[in-house]
XYZ file of C-alpha atoms in Angstrom:
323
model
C -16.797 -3.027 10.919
C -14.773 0.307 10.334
C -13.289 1.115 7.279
C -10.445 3.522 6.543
C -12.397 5.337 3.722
C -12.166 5.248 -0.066
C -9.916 2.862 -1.587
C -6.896 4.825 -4.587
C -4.467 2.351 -5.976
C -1.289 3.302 -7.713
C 0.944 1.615 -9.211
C 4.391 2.643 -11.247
C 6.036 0.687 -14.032
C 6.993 -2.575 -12.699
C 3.849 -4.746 -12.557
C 0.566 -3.204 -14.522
C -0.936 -6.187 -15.466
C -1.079 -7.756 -12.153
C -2.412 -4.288 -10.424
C -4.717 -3.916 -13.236
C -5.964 -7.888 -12.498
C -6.080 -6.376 -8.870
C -8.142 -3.508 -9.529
C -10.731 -5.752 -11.789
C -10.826 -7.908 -8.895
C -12.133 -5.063 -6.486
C -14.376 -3.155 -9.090
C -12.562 -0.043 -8.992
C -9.763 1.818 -11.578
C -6.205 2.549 -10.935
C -5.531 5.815 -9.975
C -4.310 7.966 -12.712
C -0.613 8.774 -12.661
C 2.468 8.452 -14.498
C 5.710 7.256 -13.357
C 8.492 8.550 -15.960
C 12.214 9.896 -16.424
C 13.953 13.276 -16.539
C 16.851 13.065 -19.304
C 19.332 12.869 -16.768
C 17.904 9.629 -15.436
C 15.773 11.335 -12.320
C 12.727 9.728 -11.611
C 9.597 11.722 -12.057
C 6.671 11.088 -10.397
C 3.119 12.667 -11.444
C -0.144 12.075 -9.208
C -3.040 13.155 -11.346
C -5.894 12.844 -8.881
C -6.582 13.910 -5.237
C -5.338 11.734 -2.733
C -6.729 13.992 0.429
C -8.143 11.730 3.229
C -7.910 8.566 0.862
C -6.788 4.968 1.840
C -3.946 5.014 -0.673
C -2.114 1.887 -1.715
C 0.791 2.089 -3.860
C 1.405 -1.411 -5.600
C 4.911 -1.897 -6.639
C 7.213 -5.021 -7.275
C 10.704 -3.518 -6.683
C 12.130 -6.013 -9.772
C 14.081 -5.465 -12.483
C 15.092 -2.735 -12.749
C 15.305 -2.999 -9.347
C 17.164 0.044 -8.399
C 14.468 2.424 -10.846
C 11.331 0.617 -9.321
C 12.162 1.122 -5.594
C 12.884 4.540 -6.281
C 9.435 4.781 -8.297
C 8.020 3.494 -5.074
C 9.794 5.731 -2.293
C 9.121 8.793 -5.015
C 5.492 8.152 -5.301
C 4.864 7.245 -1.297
C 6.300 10.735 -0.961
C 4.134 12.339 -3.120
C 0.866 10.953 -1.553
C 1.843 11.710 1.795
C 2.868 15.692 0.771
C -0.689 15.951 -0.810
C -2.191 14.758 2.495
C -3.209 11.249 1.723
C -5.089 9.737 4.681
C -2.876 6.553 4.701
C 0.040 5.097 2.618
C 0.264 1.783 1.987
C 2.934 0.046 0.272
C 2.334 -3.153 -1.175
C 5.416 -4.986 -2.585
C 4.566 -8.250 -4.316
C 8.530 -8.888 -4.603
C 10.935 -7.065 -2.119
C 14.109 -6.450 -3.831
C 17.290 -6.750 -1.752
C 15.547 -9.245 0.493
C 18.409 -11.936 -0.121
C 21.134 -9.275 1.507
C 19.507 -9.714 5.140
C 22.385 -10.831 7.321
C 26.010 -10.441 7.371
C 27.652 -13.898 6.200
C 31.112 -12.091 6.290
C 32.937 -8.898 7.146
C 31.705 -5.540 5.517
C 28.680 -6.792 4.392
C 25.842 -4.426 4.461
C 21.706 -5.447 5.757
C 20.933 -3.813 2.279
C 16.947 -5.525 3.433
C 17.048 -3.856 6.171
C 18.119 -0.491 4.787
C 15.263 -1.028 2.244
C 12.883 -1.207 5.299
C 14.059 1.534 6.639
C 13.763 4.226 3.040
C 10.308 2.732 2.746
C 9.719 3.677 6.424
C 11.078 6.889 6.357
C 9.584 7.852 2.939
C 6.289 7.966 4.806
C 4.873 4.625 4.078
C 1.988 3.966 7.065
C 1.809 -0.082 6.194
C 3.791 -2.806 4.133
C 1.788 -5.535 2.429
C 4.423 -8.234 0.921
C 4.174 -12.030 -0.056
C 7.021 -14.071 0.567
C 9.855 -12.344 2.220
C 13.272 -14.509 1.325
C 13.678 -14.218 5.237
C 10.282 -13.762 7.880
C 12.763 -11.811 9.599
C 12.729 -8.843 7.478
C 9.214 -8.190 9.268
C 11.023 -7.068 12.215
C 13.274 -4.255 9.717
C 9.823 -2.228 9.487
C 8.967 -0.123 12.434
C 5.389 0.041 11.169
C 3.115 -2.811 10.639
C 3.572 -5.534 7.720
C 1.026 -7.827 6.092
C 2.686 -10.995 5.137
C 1.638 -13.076 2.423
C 1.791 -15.904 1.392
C 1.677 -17.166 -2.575
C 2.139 -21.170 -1.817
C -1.604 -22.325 -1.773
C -1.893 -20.953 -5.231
C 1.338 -22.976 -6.088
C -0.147 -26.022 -4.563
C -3.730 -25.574 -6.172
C -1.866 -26.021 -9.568
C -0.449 -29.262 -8.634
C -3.716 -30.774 -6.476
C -5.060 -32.202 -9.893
C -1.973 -33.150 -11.920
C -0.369 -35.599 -9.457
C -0.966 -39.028 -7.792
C -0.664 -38.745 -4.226
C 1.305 -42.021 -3.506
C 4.069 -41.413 -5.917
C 4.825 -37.731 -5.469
C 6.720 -35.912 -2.738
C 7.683 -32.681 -2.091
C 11.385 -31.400 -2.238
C 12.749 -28.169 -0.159
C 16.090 -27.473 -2.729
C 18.113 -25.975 0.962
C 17.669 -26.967 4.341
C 16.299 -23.431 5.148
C 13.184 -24.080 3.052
C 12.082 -27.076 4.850
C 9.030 -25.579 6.630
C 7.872 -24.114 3.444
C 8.323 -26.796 1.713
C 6.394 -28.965 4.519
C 3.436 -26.363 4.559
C 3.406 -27.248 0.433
C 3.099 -30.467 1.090
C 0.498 -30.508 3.265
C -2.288 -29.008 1.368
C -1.051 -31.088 -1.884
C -3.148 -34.317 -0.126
C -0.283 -34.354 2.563
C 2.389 -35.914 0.290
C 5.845 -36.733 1.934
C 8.996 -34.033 1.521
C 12.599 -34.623 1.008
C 15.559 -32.101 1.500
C 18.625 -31.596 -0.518
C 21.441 -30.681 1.374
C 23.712 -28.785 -0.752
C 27.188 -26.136 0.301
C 26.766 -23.146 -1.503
C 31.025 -21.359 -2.740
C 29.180 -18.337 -3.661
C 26.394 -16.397 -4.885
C 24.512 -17.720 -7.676
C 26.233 -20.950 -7.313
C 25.420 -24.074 -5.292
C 27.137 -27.633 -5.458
C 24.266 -30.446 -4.361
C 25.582 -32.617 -1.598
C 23.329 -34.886 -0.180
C 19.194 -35.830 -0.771
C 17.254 -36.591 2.209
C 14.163 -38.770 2.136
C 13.369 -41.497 -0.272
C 12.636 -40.302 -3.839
C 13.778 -42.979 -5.937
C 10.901 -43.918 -8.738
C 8.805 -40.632 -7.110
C 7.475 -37.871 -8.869
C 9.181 -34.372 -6.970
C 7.905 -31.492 -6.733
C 11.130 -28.988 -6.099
C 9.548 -25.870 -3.710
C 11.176 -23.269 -3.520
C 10.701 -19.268 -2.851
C 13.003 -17.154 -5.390
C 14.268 -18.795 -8.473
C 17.003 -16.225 -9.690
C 19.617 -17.897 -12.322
C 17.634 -21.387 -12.036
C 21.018 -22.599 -11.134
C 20.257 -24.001 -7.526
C 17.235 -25.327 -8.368
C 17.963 -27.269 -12.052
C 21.199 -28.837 -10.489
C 18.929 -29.622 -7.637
C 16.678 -31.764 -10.809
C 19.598 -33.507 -12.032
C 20.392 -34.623 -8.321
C 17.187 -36.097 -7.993
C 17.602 -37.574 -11.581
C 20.737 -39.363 -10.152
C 19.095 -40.686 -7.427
C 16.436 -42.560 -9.211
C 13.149 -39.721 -9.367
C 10.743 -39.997 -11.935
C 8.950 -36.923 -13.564
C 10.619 -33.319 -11.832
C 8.449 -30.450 -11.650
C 9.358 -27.343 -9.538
C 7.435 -24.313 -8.358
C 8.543 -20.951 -6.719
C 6.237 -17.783 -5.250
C 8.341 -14.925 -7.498
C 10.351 -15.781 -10.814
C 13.003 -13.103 -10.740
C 14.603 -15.459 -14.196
C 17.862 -13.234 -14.726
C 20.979 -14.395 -16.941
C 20.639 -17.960 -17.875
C 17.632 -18.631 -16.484
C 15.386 -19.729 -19.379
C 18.429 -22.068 -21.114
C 18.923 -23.394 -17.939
C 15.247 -24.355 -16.628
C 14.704 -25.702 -20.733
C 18.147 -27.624 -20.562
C 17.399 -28.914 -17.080
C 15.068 -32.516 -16.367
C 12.487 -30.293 -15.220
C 8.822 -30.661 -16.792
C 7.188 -27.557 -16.036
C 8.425 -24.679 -13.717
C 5.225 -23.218 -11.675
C 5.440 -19.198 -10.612
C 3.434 -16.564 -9.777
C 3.062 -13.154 -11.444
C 4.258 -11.087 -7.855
C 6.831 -10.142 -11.312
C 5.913 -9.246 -14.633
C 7.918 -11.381 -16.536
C 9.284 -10.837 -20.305
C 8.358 -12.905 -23.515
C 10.827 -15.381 -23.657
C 9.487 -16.336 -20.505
C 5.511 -16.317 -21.647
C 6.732 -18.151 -24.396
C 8.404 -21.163 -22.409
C 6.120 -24.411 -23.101
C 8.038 -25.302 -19.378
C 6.879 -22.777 -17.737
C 3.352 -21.893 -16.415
C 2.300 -18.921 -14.563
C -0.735 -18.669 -11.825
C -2.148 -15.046 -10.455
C -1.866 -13.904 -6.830
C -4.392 -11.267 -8.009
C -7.221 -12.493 -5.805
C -4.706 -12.712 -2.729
C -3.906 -8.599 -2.746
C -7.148 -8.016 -3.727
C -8.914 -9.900 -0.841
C -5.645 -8.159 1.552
C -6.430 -4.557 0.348
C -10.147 -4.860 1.108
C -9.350 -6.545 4.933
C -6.752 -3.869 5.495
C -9.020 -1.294 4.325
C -11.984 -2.433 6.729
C -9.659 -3.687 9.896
C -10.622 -6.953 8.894
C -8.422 -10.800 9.821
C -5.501 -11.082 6.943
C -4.849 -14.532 8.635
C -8.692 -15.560 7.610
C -7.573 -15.805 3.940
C -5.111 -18.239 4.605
C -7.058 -20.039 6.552
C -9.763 -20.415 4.063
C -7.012 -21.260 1.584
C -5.458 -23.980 3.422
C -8.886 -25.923 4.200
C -10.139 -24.754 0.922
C -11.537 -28.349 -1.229
């Protein structure tokens, strides 16, 4: 099997840990560089090794501070491809902007889309990402994208710590059914439910309806971005009403602005499952709600198929039938 050459890894400020975890994971260092700031705010970028010929991947969660850490990213895939790197790879954990990727009224921009395209036009060669808000936002790339996806780590958590009769899965929206039903069935095939819910306006949802019998179930809420927790802790106290037992939830990337934490530790919820696609502050390591499990091994074993041509589908597949 070809290979595209030596592996370099680069990250800037927005996720060390989990690129260091990476790196571990496929015995090499990460490449030496700096990402910093000019006193006027500028972003400077400083690439301290040669790049010439290399398979470079550039691992970046564009976060908060979102606006800082894409431009880290477009800076630094500029860099690498000016000092003649053999391929650019951009690997996002968490895309940024990815909730802006339709027009829901007039005058609206595709700010996802526009994303795409800076990430494009910086010089990036590939896009490796886990959990895009919308599978859509493939199609915004005109070069090819690796997606991930974070839920069998999610649903490894919960394979021990449930009974399989009493527990069902719950999608929060409509639109998260089929993840939620992909959940589901590699937690011992439980049974979902949907809450049907009208949302007035960003950041705020009103629960309508629940679908599917969860009255003296356990429910496990599924979900992809948890933002405010608002959605998702009203979507608890629904299932509260309508007779559920213990509430846990789980979601691929914890973005946790504003009220997050007080809401998720004022909410029925017993523990609140994410990944670490974002690094995440301390008053959210030291939440006894909520419990964080690594995607580490999932870019590592995607770097080292993308570097050698190799299936990306294979690891999910050995995921989903993994005992």
């Amino acid at each position: 099997m070809t290979d595209h050459g030596e592996i370099k890894i680069f990250t800037g400020n927005s996720n060390k840990d989990l690129v260091e975890d990476i790196c571990d994971l496929l015995g090499i260092k990460v490449g030496e560089g700096s990402a910093s700031k000019f006193s006027d705010g500028e972003i400077s970028i400083d690439i301290k090794e040669t790049v010439r010929g290399k398979d470079v991947y550039i691992i970046q969660s564009t976060s908060s501070p979102v606006n800082d850490n894409l431009m880290e990213l477009l800076i630094m895939i500029d860099a690498v491809k000016r000092a003649s790197a053999g391929r650019i790879n951009a690997v996002i954990p968490y895309y940024g902007y990815a909730r802006q990727d339709r027009k829901v009224k007039a005058r609206e921009p595709i700010t996802a889309k526009l994303v795409a395209d800076l990430i494009t036009s910086a010089g990036a060669d590939r896009v490796v990402c886990m959990d895009l808000h919308a599978g859509q936002i493939q199609g915004y790339f005109d070069i090819p994208v690796d997606h991930l996806t974070g839920i069998p780590f999610l649903a490894r958590y919960f394979e021990d710590k449930i009974q399989q009769e009493k527990t069902v899965a719950v999608s929060p929206d409509l639109g998260g059914v089929t993840r939620t039903r992909t959940f589901a069935e590699q937690v011992h095939n439980i049974p979902i439910a949907i809450i049907e819910k009208r949302r007035p306006k960003a950041n705020v949802s009103e629960v309508m309806n629940v679908i599917g019998t969860i009255e003296g179930m356990d429910c496990i809420l599924v979900d992809d971005i948890v933002d405010t927790a608002g959605t998702i802790c009203k979507a608890a106290v629904a299932l509260k009403e309508k007779g559920a037992k213990k509430i846990y939830a789980c979601a691929t990337h914890g973005v946790l602005s504003g009220p997050a934490i007080e809401n998720i530790e004022n909410s029925p919820i017993e523990k609140f499952v994410i990944t670490d696609s974002i690094a995440q502050r301390e008053e959210v390591l030291n939440s006894d709600k909520i419990e964080i499990v690594s995607v580490a091994s999932l870019f590592a074993a995607a770097i080292t198929r993308v570097n050698r041509n190799g299936s990306i589908s294979q690891i999910f597949d050995d995921a989903f039938t993994q005992e």
